């Protein structure tokens, strides 16, 4: 990729140490950042370092990369690492400093478990690469917010980063996740850009318990999670709606196993859209997990690639209607490299307003009947709880 020239953005409230908005953003539709964390890897682990490169390879193959699209698609090649203060806006400082100190042990042993006996690991590069992942998202927030001050249809951002973040609780790591990338970006948008009301959509197949916990008492951050009922980590019950001043700004919708495209279409129109319209956000952030795909090995929903196109298109329209187009996606789960890559590519097509190419991957023969009666019951119950 060629290097892009950067112009001063001081007048656009971009932090002076982070002047990373390229002039191409004046006409771009998608801006993405890449933090592959190649050193953060464990053999045969589903959250491995081949995930992001697989996405990048397919984007190139489908001509959805900058070299094929001029300024329509821009890679934010230069971005800063998140600072300890950025991370500490969500996580306890003792955890941040403790993880940094654990890098010596990880260097000696090559790999350590940082979640007790759980599935979250660290290598000697995990701390710095996790700071890069969070920083790649923050820099996208800067770029999208600045572009929204120049035009009514700013690009949508996508942080193609790992390790993922939505399970990481304030006190520590969990479920493959080290730092809460989306949660950190939400606090950053508030603190640096004065965007008070943040709407977070989490469509990963697993409940985003870390993001849930970070904002459970906060009336200015609306967290909405759809996830498979009974799946890891077992949190995200429908009655968990926030507490104190934040009561009503957490919405959890566990879906029965086997839910698929029809279920998610109804969830989007009947739950996500009215929730967003009522909340009136200043920015929308998305925990984009692609492990609800029918081909993914770690769960039991049956979304197809086309559902992720629908979500990308719908969320893009919501952002344009409600918050001047300000929207950033963050990669979370997705462990079948083929379905992950095609779903992200179709997400890009949704951002661009171009036709879906889901048929290149989706095979209707692998689908089975959805439990639509139970889905309807779940949607009606959550609508009743939240007066939608």
CSV table of C-alpha atoms in Angstrom, one decimal:
chain,number,residue,atom,x,y,z
A,1,UNK,CA,0.0,0.0,0.0
A,2,UNK,CA,1.2,3.5,-0.7
A,3,UNK,CA,1.6,5.8,2.1
A,4,UNK,CA,-1.0,8.5,2.4
A,5,UNK,CA,-0.3,12.1,3.2
A,6,UNK,CA,-1.8,13.5,6.4
A,7,UNK,CA,-3.0,17.0,6.9
A,8,UNK,CA,-3.4,18.8,10.2
A,9,UNK,CA,-6.7,18.1,11.9
A,10,UNK,CA,-6.2,20.4,15.0
A,11,UNK,CA,-9.4,22.3,14.0
A,12,UNK,CA,-11.4,19.1,14.0
A,13,UNK,CA,-10.7,18.2,17.7
A,14,UNK,CA,-8.3,15.4,16.8
A,15,UNK,CA,-5.8,14.9,19.6
A,16,UNK,CA,-2.5,16.6,18.7
A,17,UNK,CA,-0.5,13.4,19.1
A,18,UNK,CA,-2.8,11.5,16.8
A,19,UNK,CA,-3.1,13.4,13.5
A,20,UNK,CA,-3.9,10.4,11.4
A,21,UNK,CA,-6.9,11.4,9.3
A,22,UNK,CA,-5.9,11.1,5.6
A,23,UNK,CA,-7.3,13.5,3.1
A,24,UNK,CA,-8.9,10.5,1.3
A,25,UNK,CA,-11.5,10.5,4.0
A,26,UNK,CA,-13.2,13.3,2.2
A,27,UNK,CA,-14.5,10.8,-0.3
A,28,UNK,CA,-14.1,7.4,1.3
A,29,UNK,CA,-16.9,5.0,2.3
A,30,UNK,CA,-14.9,2.5,4.4
A,31,UNK,CA,-11.9,3.1,6.6
A,32,UNK,CA,-10.3,0.2,8.3
A,33,UNK,CA,-7.3,-0.5,10.5
A,34,UNK,CA,-5.4,-3.8,10.9
A,35,UNK,CA,-3.8,-5.2,14.0
A,36,UNK,CA,-3.1,-8.8,13.4
A,37,UNK,CA,-1.2,-9.5,16.7
A,38,UNK,CA,1.0,-12.1,14.9
A,39,UNK,CA,3.0,-12.8,18.1
A,40,UNK,CA,-0.1,-13.4,20.1
A,41,UNK,CA,-0.7,-17.0,19.1
A,42,UNK,CA,-1.2,-20.5,20.5
A,43,UNK,CA,-1.0,-23.6,18.3
A,44,UNK,CA,-4.4,-25.2,17.6
A,45,UNK,CA,-6.2,-22.4,19.5
A,46,UNK,CA,-9.4,-21.1,17.8
A,47,UNK,CA,-8.4,-17.5,18.4
A,48,UNK,CA,-5.2,-17.7,16.4
A,49,UNK,CA,-3.0,-15.3,14.4
A,50,UNK,CA,-4.3,-16.5,11.0
A,51,UNK,CA,-7.7,-14.9,11.5
A,52,UNK,CA,-7.0,-11.3,10.4
A,53,UNK,CA,-4.6,-12.3,7.5
A,54,UNK,CA,-7.4,-14.6,6.2
A,55,UNK,CA,-9.7,-11.6,6.1
A,56,UNK,CA,-7.2,-9.3,4.4
A,57,UNK,CA,-6.4,-12.0,1.8
A,58,UNK,CA,-10.1,-12.4,0.9
A,59,UNK,CA,-10.7,-8.6,0.8
A,60,UNK,CA,-7.9,-8.4,-1.8
A,61,UNK,CA,-9.2,-11.4,-3.7
A,62,UNK,CA,-12.6,-9.8,-3.9
A,63,UNK,CA,-11.1,-6.5,-4.9
A,64,UNK,CA,-12.3,-4.8,-1.7
A,65,UNK,CA,-8.9,-3.4,-0.8
A,66,UNK,CA,-7.5,0.1,-1.4
A,67,UNK,CA,-5.4,-0.8,-4.4
A,68,UNK,CA,-8.6,-1.7,-6.3
A,69,UNK,CA,-10.9,0.9,-5.0
A,70,UNK,CA,-9.1,4.2,-5.0
A,71,UNK,CA,-10.3,6.4,-2.1
A,72,UNK,CA,-13.6,4.4,-1.6
A,73,UNK,CA,-11.8,2.1,0.8
A,74,UNK,CA,-8.9,3.4,2.9
A,75,UNK,CA,-6.6,1.6,5.2
A,76,UNK,CA,-5.5,3.6,8.2
A,77,UNK,CA,-1.9,2.4,8.1
A,78,UNK,CA,-0.6,4.6,10.9
A,79,UNK,CA,-2.2,4.6,14.3
A,80,UNK,CA,-1.1,4.9,17.9
A,81,UNK,CA,-1.1,2.3,20.6
A,82,UNK,CA,-3.7,2.9,23.4
A,83,UNK,CA,-2.2,4.4,26.5
A,84,UNK,CA,-2.4,3.0,30.0
A,85,UNK,CA,-4.9,5.8,30.7
A,86,UNK,CA,-7.0,4.7,27.8
A,87,UNK,CA,-7.1,1.2,29.1
A,88,UNK,CA,-7.7,2.3,32.7
A,89,UNK,CA,-10.9,4.1,31.6
A,90,UNK,CA,-12.4,0.6,31.6
A,91,UNK,CA,-10.0,-1.8,33.3
A,92,UNK,CA,-8.5,-1.7,36.8
A,93,UNK,CA,-4.9,-0.3,36.8
A,94,UNK,CA,-3.7,-3.2,38.8
A,95,UNK,CA,-4.7,-5.5,36.0
A,96,UNK,CA,-3.0,-3.4,33.3
A,97,UNK,CA,0.2,-3.2,35.3
A,98,UNK,CA,0.0,-6.8,36.3
A,99,UNK,CA,-0.3,-7.9,32.7
A,100,UNK,CA,2.6,-5.8,31.6
A,101,UNK,CA,4.8,-7.4,34.4
A,102,UNK,CA,3.6,-10.9,33.3
A,103,UNK,CA,5.3,-10.4,29.9
A,104,UNK,CA,8.7,-11.3,31.5
A,105,UNK,CA,7.3,-14.7,32.5
A,106,UNK,CA,5.6,-15.1,29.1
A,107,UNK,CA,9.0,-14.4,27.5
A,108,UNK,CA,10.7,-17.1,29.5
A,109,UNK,CA,7.9,-19.7,29.1
A,110,UNK,CA,6.9,-18.6,25.6
A,111,UNK,CA,3.2,-18.9,26.6
A,112,UNK,CA,1.2,-18.5,29.8
A,113,UNK,CA,-2.4,-18.7,30.8
A,114,UNK,CA,-3.7,-15.4,32.1
A,115,UNK,CA,-7.2,-16.5,33.0
A,116,UNK,CA,-6.4,-19.1,35.6
A,117,UNK,CA,-7.1,-22.4,33.9
A,118,UNK,CA,-9.3,-20.7,31.3
A,119,UNK,CA,-8.8,-20.3,27.6
A,120,UNK,CA,-7.1,-16.9,27.5
A,121,UNK,CA,-3.4,-17.0,26.9
A,122,UNK,CA,-0.5,-14.6,26.6
A,123,UNK,CA,2.8,-14.6,24.8
A,124,UNK,CA,5.7,-12.1,25.3
A,125,UNK,CA,4.1,-9.7,22.8
A,126,UNK,CA,0.5,-9.9,24.1
A,127,UNK,CA,0.6,-6.7,26.1
A,128,UNK,CA,1.9,-4.5,23.4
A,129,UNK,CA,-0.2,-6.1,20.7
A,130,UNK,CA,-3.3,-5.6,22.8
A,131,UNK,CA,-2.5,-2.0,23.2
A,132,UNK,CA,-2.1,-1.8,19.4
A,133,UNK,CA,-5.5,-3.4,18.9
A,134,UNK,CA,-7.2,-1.0,21.2
A,135,UNK,CA,-5.3,2.0,19.7
A,136,UNK,CA,-6.3,0.9,16.2
A,137,UNK,CA,-9.9,1.3,17.2
A,138,UNK,CA,-9.4,4.7,18.9
A,139,UNK,CA,-7.7,6.1,15.8
A,140,UNK,CA,-10.7,5.0,13.8
A,141,UNK,CA,-13.0,6.8,16.2
A,142,UNK,CA,-10.8,9.9,15.6
A,143,UNK,CA,-11.0,9.6,11.9
A,144,UNK,CA,-14.8,8.9,11.7
A,145,UNK,CA,-15.6,11.7,14.1
A,146,UNK,CA,-13.4,14.2,12.2
A,147,UNK,CA,-14.9,13.1,8.8
A,148,UNK,CA,-18.4,13.6,10.3
A,149,UNK,CA,-17.6,17.3,10.8
A,150,UNK,CA,-16.7,17.7,7.1
A,151,UNK,CA,-19.5,15.7,5.5
A,152,UNK,CA,-22.9,14.2,6.2
A,153,UNK,CA,-22.0,10.7,5.0
A,154,UNK,CA,-18.6,9.9,6.7
A,155,UNK,CA,-17.0,6.5,6.2
A,156,UNK,CA,-17.8,3.7,8.5
A,157,UNK,CA,-14.8,2.3,10.4
A,158,UNK,CA,-13.8,-1.3,10.9
A,159,UNK,CA,-11.1,-2.3,13.3
A,160,UNK,CA,-9.8,-5.6,12.0
A,161,UNK,CA,-8.0,-6.4,15.3
A,162,UNK,CA,-7.2,-9.1,17.7
A,163,UNK,CA,-7.1,-10.2,20.5
A,164,UNK,CA,-10.9,-9.6,20.7
A,165,UNK,CA,-12.3,-7.7,23.7
A,166,UNK,CA,-15.9,-8.0,24.7
A,167,UNK,CA,-15.4,-10.7,27.4
A,168,UNK,CA,-12.6,-8.9,29.2
A,169,UNK,CA,-14.0,-7.6,32.5
A,170,UNK,CA,-12.8,-4.6,34.3
A,171,UNK,CA,-10.7,-6.7,36.6
A,172,UNK,CA,-9.1,-8.9,34.0
A,173,UNK,CA,-9.0,-11.1,30.9
A,174,UNK,CA,-11.7,-13.6,29.9
A,175,UNK,CA,-12.8,-15.8,27.0
A,176,UNK,CA,-9.9,-15.1,24.6
A,177,UNK,CA,-10.2,-11.4,25.3
A,178,UNK,CA,-7.5,-9.2,26.9
A,179,UNK,CA,-8.7,-5.5,26.8
A,180,UNK,CA,-12.2,-4.4,26.1
A,181,UNK,CA,-11.6,-2.7,22.7
A,182,UNK,CA,-15.2,-1.5,22.2
A,183,UNK,CA,-15.7,-0.4,25.8
A,184,UNK,CA,-12.4,1.6,25.7
A,185,UNK,CA,-13.5,3.2,22.5
A,186,UNK,CA,-16.8,4.2,24.1
A,187,UNK,CA,-15.1,6.0,27.0
A,188,UNK,CA,-12.6,7.6,24.5
A,189,UNK,CA,-15.5,8.9,22.3
A,190,UNK,CA,-17.0,10.5,25.4
A,191,UNK,CA,-13.8,11.8,27.0
A,192,UNK,CA,-11.9,13.1,23.9
A,193,UNK,CA,-14.8,13.9,21.5
A,194,UNK,CA,-17.6,14.9,23.8
A,195,UNK,CA,-19.9,12.3,22.3
A,196,UNK,CA,-22.0,11.7,25.4
A,197,UNK,CA,-24.4,9.0,24.3
A,198,UNK,CA,-22.9,5.8,22.9
A,199,UNK,CA,-24.9,2.9,21.5
A,200,UNK,CA,-23.1,-0.4,21.5
A,201,UNK,CA,-24.5,-3.3,19.4
A,202,UNK,CA,-23.0,-6.7,20.1
A,203,UNK,CA,-24.0,-9.4,17.6
A,204,UNK,CA,-21.4,-12.0,18.6
A,205,UNK,CA,-22.8,-15.4,19.3
A,206,UNK,CA,-21.5,-15.1,22.9
A,207,UNK,CA,-22.7,-12.5,25.4
A,208,UNK,CA,-20.4,-9.5,25.7
A,209,UNK,CA,-20.2,-9.8,29.5
A,210,UNK,CA,-17.2,-7.5,29.8
A,211,UNK,CA,-18.9,-4.6,28.0
A,212,UNK,CA,-22.1,-5.4,29.9
A,213,UNK,CA,-20.3,-5.0,33.2
A,214,UNK,CA,-18.3,-1.9,32.3
A,215,UNK,CA,-21.5,0.1,31.7
A,216,UNK,CA,-24.1,-1.6,33.8
A,217,UNK,CA,-24.7,1.6,35.9
A,218,UNK,CA,-24.2,4.1,33.1
A,219,UNK,CA,-27.2,5.8,31.6
A,220,UNK,CA,-25.2,7.3,28.7
A,221,UNK,CA,-24.0,4.0,27.2
A,222,UNK,CA,-26.7,1.7,25.8
A,223,UNK,CA,-25.4,-1.9,25.5
A,224,UNK,CA,-27.5,-4.2,23.4
A,225,UNK,CA,-26.4,-7.9,23.0
A,226,UNK,CA,-27.9,-10.7,21.0
A,227,UNK,CA,-26.3,-14.1,21.8
A,228,UNK,CA,-27.1,-17.8,21.9
A,229,UNK,CA,-29.0,-18.7,25.0
A,230,UNK,CA,-26.9,-21.0,27.3
A,231,UNK,CA,-23.6,-20.4,25.4
A,232,UNK,CA,-20.4,-19.2,27.0
A,233,UNK,CA,-20.1,-17.5,29.4
A,234,UNK,CA,-23.6,-18.1,30.6
A,235,UNK,CA,-24.4,-14.4,31.3
A,236,UNK,CA,-26.7,-12.0,29.6
A,237,UNK,CA,-30.1,-13.0,30.9
A,238,UNK,CA,-33.0,-11.0,29.7
A,239,UNK,CA,-33.7,-9.6,33.1
A,240,UNK,CA,-30.2,-8.0,33.3
A,241,UNK,CA,-31.2,-4.5,32.3
A,242,UNK,CA,-28.7,-2.3,34.1
A,243,UNK,CA,-29.0,-0.9,37.6
A,244,UNK,CA,-29.1,2.5,39.4
A,245,UNK,CA,-28.9,5.3,36.9
A,246,UNK,CA,-28.2,2.8,34.2
A,247,UNK,CA,-31.4,0.8,34.6
A,248,UNK,CA,-32.9,0.3,31.2
A,249,UNK,CA,-29.7,1.0,29.2
A,250,UNK,CA,-28.6,-2.7,29.1
A,251,UNK,CA,-30.6,-5.0,26.8
A,252,UNK,CA,-29.8,-8.6,26.6
A,253,UNK,CA,-31.6,-10.9,24.1
A,254,UNK,CA,-30.6,-14.6,24.4
A,255,UNK,CA,-31.7,-16.5,21.3
A,256,UNK,CA,-32.5,-20.2,21.2
A,257,UNK,CA,-30.0,-22.5,19.5
A,258,UNK,CA,-30.8,-22.9,15.8
A,259,UNK,CA,-31.8,-19.2,15.4
A,260,UNK,CA,-30.8,-17.9,12.0
A,261,UNK,CA,-31.5,-15.4,9.3
A,262,UNK,CA,-35.2,-14.9,10.0
A,263,UNK,CA,-34.6,-14.5,13.7
A,264,UNK,CA,-31.9,-11.9,13.2
A,265,UNK,CA,-34.0,-9.9,10.7
A,266,UNK,CA,-36.8,-9.7,13.3
A,267,UNK,CA,-34.4,-8.8,16.1
A,268,UNK,CA,-33.0,-6.0,14.0
A,269,UNK,CA,-36.3,-4.5,13.0
A,270,UNK,CA,-38.2,-5.1,16.3
A,271,UNK,CA,-35.5,-4.6,18.9
A,272,UNK,CA,-32.3,-2.9,17.6
A,273,UNK,CA,-34.0,-0.2,15.5
A,274,UNK,CA,-36.5,1.0,18.1
A,275,UNK,CA,-33.9,0.9,20.9
A,276,UNK,CA,-31.5,3.0,18.9
A,277,UNK,CA,-34.2,5.5,17.9
A,278,UNK,CA,-35.3,5.9,21.5
A,279,UNK,CA,-31.8,6.3,22.9
A,280,UNK,CA,-30.7,8.8,20.2
A,281,UNK,CA,-26.9,8.1,20.3
A,282,UNK,CA,-24.1,10.4,19.3
A,283,UNK,CA,-22.1,7.4,17.9
A,284,UNK,CA,-22.7,3.7,17.3
A,285,UNK,CA,-20.0,1.1,18.1
A,286,UNK,CA,-20.4,-2.5,17.1
A,287,UNK,CA,-18.9,-5.7,18.5
A,288,UNK,CA,-18.9,-7.6,15.3
A,289,UNK,CA,-18.6,-11.3,16.1
A,290,UNK,CA,-19.1,-13.7,13.1
A,291,UNK,CA,-19.3,-16.9,15.2
A,292,UNK,CA,-23.0,-17.0,14.8
A,293,UNK,CA,-22.5,-18.2,11.3
A,294,UNK,CA,-23.8,-21.7,10.5
A,295,UNK,CA,-20.3,-22.9,9.6
A,296,UNK,CA,-18.6,-21.7,12.8
A,297,UNK,CA,-17.4,-24.5,15.1
A,298,UNK,CA,-17.9,-22.8,18.5
A,299,UNK,CA,-21.6,-22.3,18.7
A,300,UNK,CA,-25.0,-23.3,17.5
A,301,UNK,CA,-26.7,-20.5,15.6
A,302,UNK,CA,-27.2,-20.7,11.8
A,303,UNK,CA,-26.7,-17.2,10.4
A,304,UNK,CA,-25.6,-17.0,6.8
A,305,UNK,CA,-23.2,-14.5,5.3
A,306,UNK,CA,-26.2,-12.6,4.0
A,307,UNK,CA,-27.3,-11.8,7.5
A,308,UNK,CA,-24.1,-10.0,8.2
A,309,UNK,CA,-24.6,-8.0,5.0
A,310,UNK,CA,-28.1,-7.1,6.3
A,311,UNK,CA,-26.7,-6.0,9.7
A,312,UNK,CA,-24.0,-3.9,8.0
A,313,UNK,CA,-26.5,-2.2,5.7
A,314,UNK,CA,-29.1,-1.6,8.5
A,315,UNK,CA,-26.6,-0.3,11.1
A,316,UNK,CA,-25.1,2.0,8.5
A,317,UNK,CA,-28.6,3.5,7.8
A,318,UNK,CA,-29.2,3.8,11.6
A,319,UNK,CA,-26.0,5.7,12.0
A,320,UNK,CA,-26.9,8.1,9.2
A,321,UNK,CA,-30.3,8.7,10.6
A,322,UNK,CA,-29.3,9.2,14.2
A,323,UNK,CA,-25.7,10.3,14.6
A,324,UNK,CA,-24.3,11.9,11.4
A,325,UNK,CA,-23.1,8.5,10.2
A,326,UNK,CA,-20.6,8.0,13.1
A,327,UNK,CA,-20.1,4.3,13.4
A,328,UNK,CA,-17.1,2.0,14.0
A,329,UNK,CA,-17.2,-1.9,13.9
A,330,UNK,CA,-14.7,-3.9,16.0
A,331,UNK,CA,-13.9,-7.5,15.1
A,332,UNK,CA,-14.8,-10.0,17.9
A,333,UNK,CA,-15.3,-13.7,17.3
A,334,UNK,CA,-15.4,-15.9,14.2
A,335,UNK,CA,-13.3,-19.0,14.0
A,336,UNK,CA,-14.1,-20.7,10.7
A,337,UNK,CA,-11.6,-18.7,8.5
A,338,UNK,CA,-13.7,-19.1,5.4
A,339,UNK,CA,-17.1,-17.9,6.9
A,340,UNK,CA,-15.3,-15.2,8.9
A,341,UNK,CA,-13.6,-13.8,5.9
A,342,UNK,CA,-16.6,-13.9,3.6
A,343,UNK,CA,-18.8,-12.4,6.3
A,344,UNK,CA,-16.4,-9.5,6.8
A,345,UNK,CA,-16.2,-9.0,3.0
A,346,UNK,CA,-20.0,-8.9,2.8
A,347,UNK,CA,-20.0,-6.4,5.6
A,348,UNK,CA,-17.7,-4.2,3.6
A,349,UNK,CA,-20.1,-4.5,0.6
A,350,UNK,CA,-23.0,-3.5,2.9
A,351,UNK,CA,-21.0,-0.4,3.9
A,352,UNK,CA,-20.4,0.4,0.2
A,353,UNK,CA,-24.0,0.0,-0.7
A,354,UNK,CA,-23.1,-2.7,-3.3
A,355,UNK,CA,-24.9,-6.1,-3.8
A,356,UNK,CA,-24.2,-8.9,-1.4
A,357,UNK,CA,-22.0,-11.8,-2.7
A,358,UNK,CA,-23.1,-14.1,0.0
A,359,UNK,CA,-24.1,-16.8,-2.5
A,360,UNK,CA,-20.4,-17.5,-3.2
A,361,UNK,CA,-20.2,-19.1,0.3
A,362,UNK,CA,-23.7,-19.7,1.6
A,363,UNK,CA,-25.2,-23.2,0.9
A,364,UNK,CA,-28.9,-23.4,1.9
A,365,UNK,CA,-28.7,-27.1,2.1
A,366,UNK,CA,-26.8,-26.9,5.4
A,367,UNK,CA,-29.6,-25.0,7.1
A,368,UNK,CA,-32.4,-26.5,9.2
A,369,UNK,CA,-35.7,-25.2,10.5
A,370,UNK,CA,-35.4,-22.3,12.9
A,371,UNK,CA,-37.2,-22.3,16.3
A,372,UNK,CA,-39.2,-19.3,15.2
A,373,UNK,CA,-42.0,-19.6,17.8
A,374,UNK,CA,-39.4,-19.5,20.6
A,375,UNK,CA,-37.6,-16.6,18.9
A,376,UNK,CA,-40.9,-14.7,18.7
A,377,UNK,CA,-41.5,-15.4,22.4
A,378,UNK,CA,-38.0,-14.1,23.3
A,379,UNK,CA,-38.5,-10.9,21.2
A,380,UNK,CA,-41.9,-10.2,22.7
A,381,UNK,CA,-40.6,-10.7,26.2
A,382,UNK,CA,-37.7,-8.3,25.7
A,383,UNK,CA,-40.0,-5.8,24.1
A,384,UNK,CA,-42.2,-6.0,27.1
A,385,UNK,CA,-39.3,-5.6,29.6
A,386,UNK,CA,-38.0,-2.5,27.7
A,387,UNK,CA,-41.4,-1.1,26.7
A,388,UNK,CA,-40.4,-1.2,23.0
